[in-house]
Coordinates of C-alpha atoms in Angstrom, one line a residue:
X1 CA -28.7 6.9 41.0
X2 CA -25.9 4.2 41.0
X3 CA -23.8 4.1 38.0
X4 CA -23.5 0.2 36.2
X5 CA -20.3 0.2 37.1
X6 CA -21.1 1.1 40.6
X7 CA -23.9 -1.4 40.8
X8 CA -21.9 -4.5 39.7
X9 CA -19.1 -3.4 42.5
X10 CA -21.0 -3.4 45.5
X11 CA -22.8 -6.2 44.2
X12 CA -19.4 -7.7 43.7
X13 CA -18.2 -6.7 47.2
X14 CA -21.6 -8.3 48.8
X15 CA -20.5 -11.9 47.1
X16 CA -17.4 -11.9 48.5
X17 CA -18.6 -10.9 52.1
X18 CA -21.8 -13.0 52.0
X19 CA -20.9 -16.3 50.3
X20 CA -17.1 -16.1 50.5
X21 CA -17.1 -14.5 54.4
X22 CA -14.9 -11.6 53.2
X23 CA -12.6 -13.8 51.8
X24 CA -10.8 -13.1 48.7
X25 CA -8.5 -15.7 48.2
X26 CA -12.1 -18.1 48.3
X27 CA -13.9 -15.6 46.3
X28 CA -10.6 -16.5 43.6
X29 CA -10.5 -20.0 44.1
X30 CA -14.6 -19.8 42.9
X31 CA -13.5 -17.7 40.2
X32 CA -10.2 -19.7 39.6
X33 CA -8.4 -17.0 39.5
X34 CA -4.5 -17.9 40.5
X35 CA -4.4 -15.0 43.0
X36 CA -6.5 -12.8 45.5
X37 CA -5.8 -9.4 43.7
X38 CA -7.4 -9.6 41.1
X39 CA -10.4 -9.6 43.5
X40 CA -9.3 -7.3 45.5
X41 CA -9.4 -4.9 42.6
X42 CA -12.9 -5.4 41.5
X43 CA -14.0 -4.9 44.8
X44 CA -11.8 -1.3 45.8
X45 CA -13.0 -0.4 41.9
X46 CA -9.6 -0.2 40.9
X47 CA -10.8 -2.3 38.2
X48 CA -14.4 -2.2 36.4
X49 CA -16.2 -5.2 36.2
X50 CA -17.2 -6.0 32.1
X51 CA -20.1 -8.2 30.8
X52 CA -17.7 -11.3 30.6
X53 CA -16.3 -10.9 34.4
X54 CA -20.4 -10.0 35.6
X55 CA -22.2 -13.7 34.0
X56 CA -18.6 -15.3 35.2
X57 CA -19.6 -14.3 38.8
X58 CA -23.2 -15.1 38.3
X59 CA -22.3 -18.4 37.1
X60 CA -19.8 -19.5 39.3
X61 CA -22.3 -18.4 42.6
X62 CA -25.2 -19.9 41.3
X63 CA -27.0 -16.4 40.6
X64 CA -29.4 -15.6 38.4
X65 CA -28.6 -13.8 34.8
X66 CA -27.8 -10.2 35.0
X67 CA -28.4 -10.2 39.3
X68 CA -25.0 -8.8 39.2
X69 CA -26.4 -5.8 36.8
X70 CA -29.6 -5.4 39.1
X71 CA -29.5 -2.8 41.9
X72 CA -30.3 -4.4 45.3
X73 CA -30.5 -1.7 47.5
X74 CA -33.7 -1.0 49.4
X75 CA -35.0 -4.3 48.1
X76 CA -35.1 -7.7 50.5
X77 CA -32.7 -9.4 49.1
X78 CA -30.2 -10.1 51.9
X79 CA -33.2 -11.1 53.8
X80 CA -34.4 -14.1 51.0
X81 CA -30.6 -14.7 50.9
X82 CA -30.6 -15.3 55.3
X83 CA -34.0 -17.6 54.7
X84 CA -32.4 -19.4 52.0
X85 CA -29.5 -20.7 54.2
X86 CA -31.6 -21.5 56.6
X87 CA -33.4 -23.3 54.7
X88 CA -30.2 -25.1 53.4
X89 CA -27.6 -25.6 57.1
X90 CA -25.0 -26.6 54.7
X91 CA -24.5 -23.2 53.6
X92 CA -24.8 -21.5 57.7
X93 CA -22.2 -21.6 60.1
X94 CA -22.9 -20.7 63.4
X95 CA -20.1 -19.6 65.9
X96 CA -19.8 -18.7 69.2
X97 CA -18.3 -15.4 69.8
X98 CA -15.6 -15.3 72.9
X99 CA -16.1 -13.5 75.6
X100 CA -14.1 -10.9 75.2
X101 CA -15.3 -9.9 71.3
X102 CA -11.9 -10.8 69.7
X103 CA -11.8 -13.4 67.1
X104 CA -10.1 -14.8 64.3
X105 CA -12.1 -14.7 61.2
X106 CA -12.5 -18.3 60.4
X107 CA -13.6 -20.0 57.3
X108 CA -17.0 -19.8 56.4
X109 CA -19.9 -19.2 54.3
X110 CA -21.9 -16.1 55.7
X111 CA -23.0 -14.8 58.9
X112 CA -26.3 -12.9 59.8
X113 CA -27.2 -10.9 62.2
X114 CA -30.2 -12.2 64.8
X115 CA -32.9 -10.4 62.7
X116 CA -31.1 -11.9 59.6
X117 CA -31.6 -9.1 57.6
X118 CA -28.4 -7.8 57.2
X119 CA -25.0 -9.6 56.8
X120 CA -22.5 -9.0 59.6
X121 CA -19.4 -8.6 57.2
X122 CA -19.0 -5.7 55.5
X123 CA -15.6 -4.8 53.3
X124 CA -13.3 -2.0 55.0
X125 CA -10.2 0.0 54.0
X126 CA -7.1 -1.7 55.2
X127 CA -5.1 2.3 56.2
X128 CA -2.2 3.2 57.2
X129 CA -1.1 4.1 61.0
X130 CA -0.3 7.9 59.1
X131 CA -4.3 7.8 57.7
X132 CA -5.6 6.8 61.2
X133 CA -3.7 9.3 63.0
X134 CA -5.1 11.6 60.3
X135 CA -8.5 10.7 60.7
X136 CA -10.6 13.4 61.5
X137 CA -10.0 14.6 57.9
X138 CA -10.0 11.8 55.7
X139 CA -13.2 10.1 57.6
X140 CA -15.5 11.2 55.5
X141 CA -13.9 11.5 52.4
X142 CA -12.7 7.9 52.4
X143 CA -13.6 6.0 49.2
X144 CA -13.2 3.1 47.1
X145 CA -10.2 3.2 44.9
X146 CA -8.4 5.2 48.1
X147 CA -7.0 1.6 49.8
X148 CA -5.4 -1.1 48.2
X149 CA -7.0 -3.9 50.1
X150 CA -9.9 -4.4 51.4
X151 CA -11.2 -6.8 54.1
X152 CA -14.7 -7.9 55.4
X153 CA -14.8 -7.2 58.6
X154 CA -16.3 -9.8 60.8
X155 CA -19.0 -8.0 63.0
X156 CA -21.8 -5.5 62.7
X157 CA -20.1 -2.1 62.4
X158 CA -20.3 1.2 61.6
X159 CA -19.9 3.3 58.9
X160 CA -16.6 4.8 59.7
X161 CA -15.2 1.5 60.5
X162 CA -11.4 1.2 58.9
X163 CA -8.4 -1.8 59.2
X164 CA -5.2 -1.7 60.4
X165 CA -2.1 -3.8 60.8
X166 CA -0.7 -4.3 63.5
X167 CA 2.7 -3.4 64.5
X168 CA 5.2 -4.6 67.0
X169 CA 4.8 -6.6 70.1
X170 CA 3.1 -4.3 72.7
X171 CA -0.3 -6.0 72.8
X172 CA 1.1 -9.1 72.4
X173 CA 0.0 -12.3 73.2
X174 CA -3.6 -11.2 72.5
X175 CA -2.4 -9.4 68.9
X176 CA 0.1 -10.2 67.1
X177 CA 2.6 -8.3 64.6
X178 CA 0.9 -8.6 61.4
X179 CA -2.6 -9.2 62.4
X180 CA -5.3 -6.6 60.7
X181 CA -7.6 -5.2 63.5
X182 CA -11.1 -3.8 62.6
X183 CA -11.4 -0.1 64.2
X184 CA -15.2 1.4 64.6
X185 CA -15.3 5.1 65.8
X186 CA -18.5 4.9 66.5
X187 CA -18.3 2.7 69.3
X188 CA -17.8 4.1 72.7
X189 CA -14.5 3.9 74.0
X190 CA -14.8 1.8 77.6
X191 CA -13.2 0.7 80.0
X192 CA -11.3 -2.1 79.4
X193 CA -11.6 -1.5 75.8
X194 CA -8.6 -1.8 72.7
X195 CA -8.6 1.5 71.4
X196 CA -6.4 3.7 68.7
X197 CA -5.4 6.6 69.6
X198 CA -3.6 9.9 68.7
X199 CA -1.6 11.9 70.4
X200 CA -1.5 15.8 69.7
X201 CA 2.3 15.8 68.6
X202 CA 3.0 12.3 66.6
X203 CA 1.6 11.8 63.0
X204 CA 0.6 8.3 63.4
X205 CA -1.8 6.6 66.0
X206 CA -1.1 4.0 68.1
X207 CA -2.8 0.8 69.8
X208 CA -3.2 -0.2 73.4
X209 CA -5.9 -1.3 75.8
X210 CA -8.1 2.1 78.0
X211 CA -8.1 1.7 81.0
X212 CA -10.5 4.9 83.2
X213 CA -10.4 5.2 87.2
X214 CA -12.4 8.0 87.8
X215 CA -11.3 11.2 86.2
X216 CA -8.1 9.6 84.9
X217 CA -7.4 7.8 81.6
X218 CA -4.2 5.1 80.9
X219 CA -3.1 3.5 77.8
X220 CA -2.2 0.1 78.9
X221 CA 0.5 -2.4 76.8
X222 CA -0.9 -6.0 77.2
X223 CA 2.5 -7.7 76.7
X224 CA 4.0 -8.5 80.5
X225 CA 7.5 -8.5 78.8
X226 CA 7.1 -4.9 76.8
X227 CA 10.6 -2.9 77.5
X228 CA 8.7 0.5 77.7
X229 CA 6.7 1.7 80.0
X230 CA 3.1 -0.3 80.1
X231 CA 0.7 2.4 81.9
X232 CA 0.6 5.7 80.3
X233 CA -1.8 8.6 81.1
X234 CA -3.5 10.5 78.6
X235 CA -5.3 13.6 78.6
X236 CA -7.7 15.9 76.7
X237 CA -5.1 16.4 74.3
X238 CA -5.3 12.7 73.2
X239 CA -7.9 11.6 70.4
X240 CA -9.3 8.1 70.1
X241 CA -9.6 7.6 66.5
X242 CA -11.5 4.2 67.3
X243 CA -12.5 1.0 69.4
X244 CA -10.9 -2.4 68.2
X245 CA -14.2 -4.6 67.6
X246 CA -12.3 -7.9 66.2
X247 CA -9.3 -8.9 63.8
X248 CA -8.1 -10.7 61.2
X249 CA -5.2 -13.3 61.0
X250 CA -3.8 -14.1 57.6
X251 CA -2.4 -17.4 57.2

């Protein structure tokens, strides 16, 4: 069983991705709170969420009293949230994903899934490049209170699923330095793909584009104008820690 303080988190967490869309700068401008961090620690559980901060939330949504003290697992309440914007467009936002499954997150309210019963955001760890090359052992002992920050990712994903920031210019125009990308291990790494991988004798993982002919495997750089060398071929002895299923670009 979930302890209070447990229960008002992740019911904190599902605010922020559901009527905010992972934001936490708009979940603080609701709240009018002058910055983002203070959000950011309710949501990691860095810092508990008391009586006053709960009816604050509750109030400033539009929830009912106590829903933030009221377990909502196994129950259908993302599903009556879904039919309750669409009973109300003003609170949907529908967007058409491009072609290749990249996108910025954009400002909105929430996004469902087809079935609408489950949001497609979901808050993730923002890691290091040292944690992701490390990740066979932290996987699954990641928890909250082990990140800093935390964003909503943007698309259905898996469990696993982690953020990272991007570094230097290799993958540029597509991904620039300082964008967060959203990293799912459980999807299967394709051709074509962005992927993270690790390499048996470096610490940290790094971030390039799969590309398989037949038996073979290459790390490609997307930038035309990257000084190193832009096809690399990896073997067994490479691990890929993840598939890059969409990113975020702070402004």
């Amino acid at each position: 069983m979930r302890s209070a303080k447990e229960i008002r988190r992740l019911n904190f967490v599902d605010v922020v991705a559901r009527l905010c869309d992972g934001s936490q700068t708009r979940a603080a401008d609701v709240l009018r709170y002058s910055t983002p961090s203070l959000v950011s620690r309710y949501a990691s559980g860095a810092k508990d969420i008391g009586d006053g901060t709960a009816r604050k939330v509750e109030e400033a949504f539009g929830l009912g009293r106590n829903w933030m003290d009221t377990d909502h697992a196994g129950t259908h309440a993302e599903a009556d949230a879904a039919q309750e914007l669409k009973k109300d467009p003003r609170r949907a936002t529908t967007r058409t994903p491009p072609a290749d499954g990249i996108g910025s997150v954009e400002p909105a309210i929430t996004a469902y899934d087809i079935a609408g019963t489950r949001p497609m955001q979901g808050q993730v760890p923002l890691i290091s490049w040292v944690q992701a090359g490390a990740l066979a052992e932290v996987i699954d002992n990641f928890a909250p209170g082990d990140a800093d920050i935390w964003h909503a990712c943007p698309r259905r994903h898996g469990p696993h699923t982690f953020a990272l920031r991007v570094r230097g210019v290799s993958m540029e125009p597509k991904f620039q330095d300082g964008d967060i990308i959203f990293v799912d291990p459980d999807v299967a790494a394709e051709h074509g793909r962005n992927v993270v991988v690790r390499f048996e004798d470096s610490k940290e993982a790094t971030f390039k584009q799969l590309l398989i002919e037949g038996d073979h495997q290459y790390l490609r750089a997307l930038n035309p104008d990257w000084p190193g060398p832009r096809l690399i071929e990896i073997d067994a002895s490479a691990t890929i820690c993840g598939v890059v299923i969409g990113k975020f670009v702070e402004f």
